[in-house]
């Protein structure tokens, strides 16, 4: 039994090393100067943060980061708001064709996003939203997966709670706001983290709808570095990459802590 | 105080009719118990009154005003659910006051009312706790507090005590009853526990398969069950029943035992009913002999089981009887206390009961 545990841990550590190596190496490179990178050192002799300073100075890193942050937050808020409202309707409000509409919702999950890209692009273009945060975020507001996830959660809320609030004369929105959302913290956080990360890492769509330095998000910014003279300076590129990863890591760790709290809270309810 | 009137109320879920034409008036300030076996439509009826379930046909009147189309909140009632339906993330205080703003109360007034309700129900020390930090009985009290804090004149309860243990249930029973009296609530109380109904209610309505079996005072249901269903539902152990046929000498069961119930009727066949406690040890007159199949000595009473016409009958004798299985005992039943039901199960009224009672007084 002990032996097996040891085996499992060895395997886990090995895969963690394999997984983490590129990131660790990128971090390491980001601390080297150009010569050292070419010498193929694994660890920097004289670690310095000059590359980071350069990343901000030589490319508009700050603009990229800010754009990405705004877009990711917008999409996150849009998705959480719309998904939770839709899920609330599916669970607590009776209307004709509820089952059918929900099936339709789910069916849209089967349609790959790429298939709707062209019509979406045309729409955004005719709205004049190219190179704007709206063009980058609004098309993602409706999320069938989010609606599905939250609907599953809302269904675990005893219906009597809704009925009790109706008898007390509490409005639907107040019930949604004061009861449904607070008791659904865990999936709401899950969905938020998921929304933020997917948007943060999005590549194809921003590439399509942005073409100015001012509007670009980080992922595109990095890609654009290739065409610049910066591309040969791997230290700077890696510094930028690390800068992009940091927010996702922060969010993951913060989210994880919250998720665990939420889970244990649910367990003793 | 408000009265509630049900006029030919029905409810169907799709094709199946679960409430079939209920007519009853619940008086203002009355404790009205709704009993019946599982699935008979008690909850459905209560929910129709609350406005949580639509009314298929018929009229519901609250204080004389047709209420069919009213929203639940417009009916000025409160409801206690079987699982309490407390908000798990709110403190007891918040649970009690949540929704009071709709009554146009200021924060201060809300707090005052909450404290008052909490005091009535002994919750003052728990106001800052969350529901999951309370025992079942305390949660139950929070649910009650939430109902009374609204000061709604009508209170509906759906099996509020079924999640509690027997001892606590007995305690809460009298608490709810006292509360109802004190506040003058019109109470509709659903339960499948006939003891609860008998001990708490001013009047009971017994439902079966969506149809009213009998409405009346607890003792009326007990003493004069309208049909065999009521007879076998109310009372524990329930009324003993046996099929009998009319003979010259009296009413005979299939095993040859003869009974002389005090009833005047021409029907050839009937069902005879006797309450267990009305079967007494015989002094002089013997109604029948019973060969004991089982004996349970419970301290204050002894339950005897024996066969009558192929049915197991139970008799409840006060005191402790040192009897053995197989023994033959002589039993006596006062003819006036035998009930007779026709082949449809409907009660056959005894012969001029008023006159008999009057004569007895003069003797
Ligand atoms: N939403 C519904 N759709 C279809 N049938 C229903 C619905 N709600 C209740 N029923 C049916 O109506 C009948 C009465 O149900 P109801 O819940 O009123 O019973 P009850 O008397 O409260 O029983 P219990 O003592 O078990 O709570 C049952 O046969 C039930 O299956
Ligand atoms: Mg029920």
Coordinates of N, CA and C and ligand atoms in Angstrom, one line a residue, chain B residues 13 18 37-44 159 192, ligand 1:
Chain B
X13 N -54.8 17.3 -12.8 CA -53.5 17.4 -13.4 C -53.6 16.6 -14.7
X18 N -57.7 15.0 -9.2 CA -57.2 14.7 -7.8 C -58.0 15.3 -6.7
X37 N -55.3 9.6 3.9 CA -54.1 8.8 3.5 C -53.2 9.5 2.5
X38 N -52.1 9.0 2.4 CA -51.1 9.6 1.4 C -51.7 9.6 0.0
X39 N -51.5 10.8 -0.6 CA -51.9 10.9 -2.0 C -53.4 11.2 -2.2
X40 N -54.1 11.5 -1.1 CA -55.5 11.8 -1.3 C -55.8 13.2 -1.7
X41 N -54.8 14.1 -1.7 CA -55.0 15.4 -2.2 C -55.0 16.5 -1.2
X42 N -54.5 16.2 0.0 CA -54.4 17.2 1.1 C -53.6 18.4 0.7
X43 N -52.3 18.1 0.3 CA -51.4 19.2 -0.1 C -52.0 20.0 -1.2
X44 N -52.5 19.3 -2.2 CA -53.0 19.9 -3.4 C -54.1 20.9 -3.0
X159 N -48.3 19.4 7.1 CA -47.6 18.4 7.8 C -46.4 19.0 8.5
X192 N -51.4 13.6 8.1 CA -52.0 12.3 7.9 C -52.0 11.5 9.2
Ligands
LIG1 N1 -47.8 18.5 -10.1 C1 -48.5 17.3 -10.2 N2 -48.7 16.7 -11.4 C2 -49.4 15.5 -11.4 N3 -49.9 14.9 -10.4 C3 -49.8 15.5 -9.2 C4 -49.1 16.7 -9.0 N4 -49.1 17.0 -7.7 C5 -49.8 16.0 -7.1 N5 -50.2 15.1 -8.0 C6 -51.0 13.9 -7.6 O1 -52.1 14.4 -6.9 C7 -52.5 13.5 -5.9 C8 -52.6 14.2 -4.6 O2 -51.3 14.6 -4.2 P1 -51.1 15.4 -2.9 O3 -49.7 15.9 -2.8 O4 -52.1 16.4 -2.7 O5 -51.3 14.3 -1.8 P2 -51.3 14.4 -0.2 O6 -52.6 14.1 0.3 O7 -50.7 15.6 0.2 O8 -50.3 13.2 0.2 P3 -49.2 13.1 1.3 O9 -49.8 12.7 2.6 O10 -48.3 11.9 0.8 O11 -48.4 14.4 1.3 C9 -51.4 12.4 -5.9 O12 -51.9 11.3 -6.5 C10 -50.3 13.0 -6.7 O13 -49.7 12.0 -7.5

